[in-house]
Amino acid sequence: MEQSDRPTAATNQTAIETPPLAAVEAIVDQVMATRHSIRAFLPKPVARADIEAILRVAATAPSGTNIQPWQVYVLTGTTKERLSRAIIEVASDPAQDALHEREYSYYPDQWLPPFIERRRKVGWDLYGLLGLTRDDKAGMAAQHARNYAFFDAPVGMMFTIRRELSRGSWLDYGMFLQNIMLAARARGLDTCPQAAFIQYHRIIREVVAWPDDEMLVCGMSLGYADLSQVENGLRTERAPLEQFTRFVD
Ligand SMILES: Cc1cc2nc3c(=O)[nH]c(=O)nc-3n(C[C@H](O)[C@H](O)[C@H](O)COP(=O)(O)O)c2cc1C
């Protein structure tokens, strides 16, 4: 091929109308900054076309050598309700609950600073908003169980990964998940990513019937936020830039 015949990066790009860069920056930043974990949803259904559009654009996430390690199961209606009932029944009975174990550790076995303090703060801030005191173990357990009802969201998603894949693919997976949350946000929808489901992967698999070689990464609630509920007022802090960045000149 002659040098001049080669397609260039410019000719390979689809021409798209883009708004001025400053406007794009403001919108992208706003979508990111207004994504919060939402823990009470309205009963308003989410259009199938919106779910598909969100997943389609989220799948433009990068992944090492483009292997795209994600697999999504979207649960709605009676299937979602059946799953919620099955998990809540087990989770509320200590004897049955003891028979269910996570397939991977999401959190470290040994907590250490500064992570333990941050974890405690978000927990107490949430319980504080809900008026739950430290000795109200039943109240806290009931709030935790709201996870399994997908916080009343009309859509629940389960994400699996082929178990043979390595840590790098889990890194890719996080990018896909964040893309889903941002694409949802851009459409006026909200989400809550949920590791709470991983303990009940066997129950979920009974409902969803994924193949043996897949394992559950996490779940996610998707829907319209019920802004009248106090728990949705939770705003979590972030450490300042100077604490997590060092410019090495
Ligand atoms: C992978 C993942 C799993 C999570 N699992 C849960 C969960 O099971 N239940 C829950 O209420 N929140 C869960 N969260 C939400 C975190 O608590 C939340 O992201 C964090 O406190 C920061 O708050 P923000 O999402 O509102 O910015 C999870 C977040 C991530 C990224």
Coordinates of C-alpha atoms and ligand atoms in Angstrom, one line a residue:
M1 CA 0.0 0.0 0.0
E2 CA 1.3 3.4 -0.9
Q3 CA 1.9 5.6 2.1
S4 CA -0.7 8.1 0.8
D5 CA -3.4 5.3 0.5
R6 CA -3.3 4.4 4.2
P7 CA -6.3 5.4 6.2
T8 CA -5.4 8.0 8.7
A9 CA -6.9 8.3 12.2
A10 CA -8.8 11.3 10.9
T11 CA -10.4 9.6 8.0
N12 CA -11.3 6.6 10.2
Q13 CA -13.3 8.6 12.6
T14 CA -17.0 9.1 12.1
A15 CA -17.8 12.7 11.8
I16 CA -20.0 13.8 14.7
E17 CA -21.3 17.1 15.7
T18 CA -19.8 17.9 19.1
P19 CA -20.8 20.7 21.3
P20 CA -18.1 23.2 22.4
L21 CA -15.5 21.4 24.6
A22 CA -16.2 23.6 27.6
A23 CA -19.8 22.5 27.5
V24 CA -18.8 18.8 27.2
E25 CA -16.5 19.1 30.1
A26 CA -19.2 20.7 32.3
I27 CA -21.7 18.0 31.4
V28 CA -19.4 15.1 31.8
D29 CA -18.1 16.4 35.2
Q30 CA -21.7 17.0 36.3
V31 CA -22.8 13.5 35.3
M32 CA -19.9 12.1 37.3
A33 CA -20.3 14.3 40.3
T34 CA -24.1 13.8 40.6
R35 CA -23.9 10.0 40.5
H36 CA -24.6 8.8 44.0
S37 CA -25.6 5.4 45.3
I38 CA -29.4 5.5 45.5
R39 CA -31.2 3.4 48.1
A40 CA -34.9 4.1 47.5
F41 CA -36.5 4.0 44.1
L42 CA -39.9 5.0 42.7
P43 CA -42.1 2.2 41.3
K44 CA -41.9 3.9 37.9
P45 CA -40.8 1.4 35.3
V46 CA -37.6 1.8 33.1
A47 CA -38.1 1.5 29.4
R48 CA -36.5 -1.6 27.9
A49 CA -35.0 0.7 25.2
D50 CA -33.3 2.8 27.9
I51 CA -31.8 -0.3 29.5
E52 CA -30.5 -1.5 26.2
A53 CA -29.1 2.0 25.3
I54 CA -27.3 2.2 28.7
L55 CA -25.7 -1.3 28.3
R56 CA -24.8 -0.7 24.7
V57 CA -22.9 2.5 25.4
A58 CA -21.4 1.1 28.6
A59 CA -19.9 -1.7 26.6
T60 CA -17.7 0.9 24.8
A61 CA -15.6 0.7 28.0
P62 CA -12.0 -0.2 27.3
S63 CA -10.7 -3.7 28.3
G64 CA -7.2 -5.1 27.9
T65 CA -6.9 -6.4 24.3
N66 CA -10.6 -5.7 24.0
I67 CA -11.7 -9.0 25.6
Q68 CA -14.9 -7.4 27.1
P69 CA -15.1 -9.7 30.1
W70 CA -18.7 -8.6 31.1
Q71 CA -21.9 -10.6 31.1
V72 CA -25.1 -9.0 32.3
Y73 CA -28.4 -10.5 33.5
V74 CA -31.3 -8.0 33.7
L75 CA -34.0 -8.9 36.1
T76 CA -37.5 -7.3 36.1
G77 CA -41.1 -8.1 37.1
T78 CA -42.0 -11.3 38.8
T79 CA -38.5 -12.9 38.3
K80 CA -36.9 -10.1 40.2
E81 CA -39.5 -10.3 42.9
R82 CA -39.1 -14.1 43.2
L83 CA -35.3 -13.7 43.6
S84 CA -35.7 -11.0 46.2
R85 CA -38.1 -13.2 48.2
A86 CA -35.8 -16.1 48.0
I87 CA -32.7 -14.2 49.3
I88 CA -34.6 -12.3 52.0
E89 CA -36.0 -15.7 53.3
V90 CA -32.4 -17.0 53.6
A91 CA -30.8 -13.8 54.9
S92 CA -33.4 -13.5 57.7
D93 CA -32.8 -17.0 59.0
P94 CA -29.3 -17.4 60.6
A95 CA -29.2 -21.2 60.2
Q96 CA -29.9 -21.0 56.4
D97 CA -27.8 -17.9 56.0
A98 CA -24.7 -19.7 57.4
L99 CA -24.9 -22.1 54.4
H100 CA -24.2 -19.3 52.0
E101 CA -20.7 -18.0 51.3
R102 CA -19.1 -15.5 49.0
E103 CA -17.0 -16.8 46.1
Y104 CA -14.6 -14.0 46.5
S105 CA -13.7 -11.4 49.1
Y106 CA -14.8 -7.9 48.2
Y107 CA -13.3 -6.5 51.3
P108 CA -10.0 -7.2 53.1
D109 CA -10.1 -9.7 56.0
Q110 CA -8.1 -7.3 58.2
W111 CA -9.4 -3.7 58.1
L112 CA -6.8 -1.0 58.4
P113 CA -6.6 2.8 58.4
P114 CA -7.7 5.0 56.6
F115 CA -10.2 2.5 55.0
I116 CA -11.8 1.4 58.2
E117 CA -12.6 5.0 59.3
R118 CA -14.1 5.8 55.9
R119 CA -16.2 2.6 55.9
R120 CA -17.5 3.4 59.4
K121 CA -18.3 7.0 58.5
V122 CA -20.5 6.0 55.5
G123 CA -22.3 3.4 57.6
W124 CA -23.0 5.8 60.5
D125 CA -23.9 8.6 58.1
L126 CA -26.5 6.4 56.4
Y127 CA -27.9 5.0 59.7
G128 CA -27.9 8.5 61.2
L129 CA -30.1 9.8 58.3
L130 CA -32.5 6.9 58.9
G131 CA -32.6 7.7 62.6
L132 CA -31.0 4.4 63.5
T133 CA -28.9 4.4 66.7
R134 CA -25.9 2.2 67.3
D135 CA -27.7 -0.3 69.4
D136 CA -30.6 -0.7 66.9
K137 CA -29.2 -4.0 65.4
A138 CA -32.6 -5.0 64.1
G139 CA -33.1 -1.6 62.3
M140 CA -29.6 -1.9 60.7
A141 CA -30.3 -5.5 59.6
A142 CA -33.6 -4.4 58.1
Q143 CA -31.9 -1.6 56.2
H144 CA -29.2 -4.0 54.9
A145 CA -32.0 -6.4 53.8
R146 CA -33.3 -3.6 51.5
N147 CA -30.4 -4.4 49.3
Y148 CA -32.1 -7.7 48.4
A149 CA -35.3 -5.9 47.4
F150 CA -33.1 -3.8 45.1
F151 CA -34.3 -0.9 47.2
D152 CA -37.6 -1.2 45.3
A153 CA -36.0 -0.4 42.0
P154 CA -37.9 -1.9 39.0
V155 CA -34.7 -3.2 37.5
G156 CA -32.0 -5.4 39.0
M157 CA -28.9 -6.4 37.2
M158 CA -26.4 -9.2 37.9
F159 CA -22.9 -9.1 36.5
T160 CA -20.8 -12.2 36.0
I161 CA -17.4 -12.9 34.8
R162 CA -15.7 -16.1 33.5
R163 CA -13.9 -17.5 36.4
E164 CA -10.8 -18.4 34.4
L165 CA -10.1 -14.7 33.8
S166 CA -7.4 -12.8 35.8
R167 CA -7.4 -9.7 37.9
G168 CA -6.9 -7.4 34.9
S169 CA -10.3 -8.4 33.7
W170 CA -11.8 -7.3 37.0
L171 CA -10.2 -3.9 36.4
D172 CA -11.9 -3.8 33.0
Y173 CA -15.2 -4.8 34.7
G174 CA -15.1 -1.7 37.0
M175 CA -14.9 0.5 34.0
F176 CA -18.0 -1.1 32.4
L177 CA -19.9 -0.8 35.7
Q178 CA -19.0 2.9 36.1
N179 CA -20.1 3.5 32.5
I180 CA -23.5 1.9 33.2
M181 CA -23.9 4.2 36.2
L182 CA -23.0 7.3 34.3
A183 CA -25.1 6.4 31.2
A184 CA -28.0 5.9 33.6
R185 CA -27.4 9.2 35.3
A186 CA -27.3 11.0 31.9
R187 CA -30.8 9.6 31.2
G188 CA -32.2 10.8 34.6
L189 CA -31.9 7.3 36.1
D190 CA -30.0 6.2 39.2
T191 CA -28.2 3.2 40.4
C192 CA -26.7 1.4 43.4
P193 CA -23.9 -1.0 42.8
Q194 CA -24.3 -3.9 45.2
A195 CA -21.7 -6.4 46.5
A196 CA -24.3 -7.4 49.1
F197 CA -25.5 -10.0 46.5
I198 CA -22.3 -12.0 46.3
Q199 CA -23.0 -14.0 49.4
Y200 CA -26.2 -15.3 47.7
H201 CA -24.7 -16.3 44.3
R202 CA -26.1 -19.8 44.5
I203 CA -29.6 -18.5 45.0
I204 CA -29.2 -16.0 42.2
R205 CA -27.8 -18.7 39.9
E206 CA -30.8 -20.9 40.5
V207 CA -33.0 -18.1 39.2
V208 CA -30.8 -16.9 36.4
A209 CA -29.2 -20.2 35.4
W210 CA -25.8 -18.9 34.2
P211 CA -23.2 -21.5 33.2
D212 CA -20.8 -23.2 35.7
D213 CA -17.8 -21.2 34.4
E214 CA -19.3 -17.8 35.3
M215 CA -19.1 -16.2 38.8
L216 CA -21.0 -13.3 40.2
V217 CA -19.1 -10.0 40.4
C218 CA -21.9 -7.9 41.9
G219 CA -25.5 -6.8 41.4
M220 CA -26.9 -3.3 40.7
S221 CA -30.3 -1.6 41.2
L222 CA -31.5 0.7 38.4
G223 CA -34.4 3.0 38.4
Y224 CA -35.8 6.5 39.2
A225 CA -34.7 7.8 42.6
D226 CA -37.3 8.5 45.2
L227 CA -36.0 11.9 46.4
S228 CA -38.5 12.1 49.2
Q229 CA -36.6 9.4 51.1
V230 CA -34.0 10.5 53.5
E231 CA -31.4 7.8 52.7
N232 CA -31.1 9.4 49.2
G233 CA -29.8 12.5 50.9
L234 CA -26.6 10.7 51.8
R235 CA -23.5 12.5 50.3
T236 CA -20.2 10.8 50.8
E237 CA -16.9 12.6 51.2
R238 CA -13.8 12.2 49.2
A239 CA -10.2 12.7 50.3
P240 CA -8.6 15.8 48.8
L241 CA -6.5 15.5 45.7
E242 CA -3.3 16.2 47.7
Q243 CA -3.9 13.1 49.8
F244 CA -4.1 10.6 47.0
T245 CA -1.8 12.3 44.4
R246 CA 1.9 13.0 44.3
F247 CA 3.3 14.7 41.3
V248 CA 6.8 13.2 40.7
D249 CA 8.7 15.9 38.8
Ligands
LIG1 C1 -18.7 -2.5 43.6 C2 -19.5 -1.8 44.7 C3 -20.3 -2.5 45.5 C4 -21.2 -1.9 46.4 N1 -22.0 -2.6 47.2 C5 -23.0 -1.9 47.9 C6 -24.0 -2.7 48.6 O1 -24.1 -3.9 48.5 N2 -25.0 -2.0 49.2 C7 -25.0 -0.6 49.3 O2 -25.9 0.0 49.8 N3 -24.0 0.1 48.7 C8 -23.0 -0.5 48.0 N4 -22.1 0.2 47.3 C9 -22.1 1.7 47.4 C10 -21.0 2.3 48.2 O3 -21.3 2.3 49.5 C11 -20.9 3.8 47.7 O4 -20.4 3.8 46.4 C12 -19.9 4.6 48.5 O5 -20.3 4.7 49.8 C13 -19.7 6.0 47.9 O6 -21.0 6.7 47.8 P1 -21.6 7.1 46.4 O7 -21.7 5.9 45.5 O8 -23.0 7.7 46.8 O9 -20.7 8.1 45.8 C14 -21.2 -0.4 46.5 C15 -20.3 0.3 45.7 C16 -19.5 -0.4 44.8 C17 -18.6 0.4 43.9

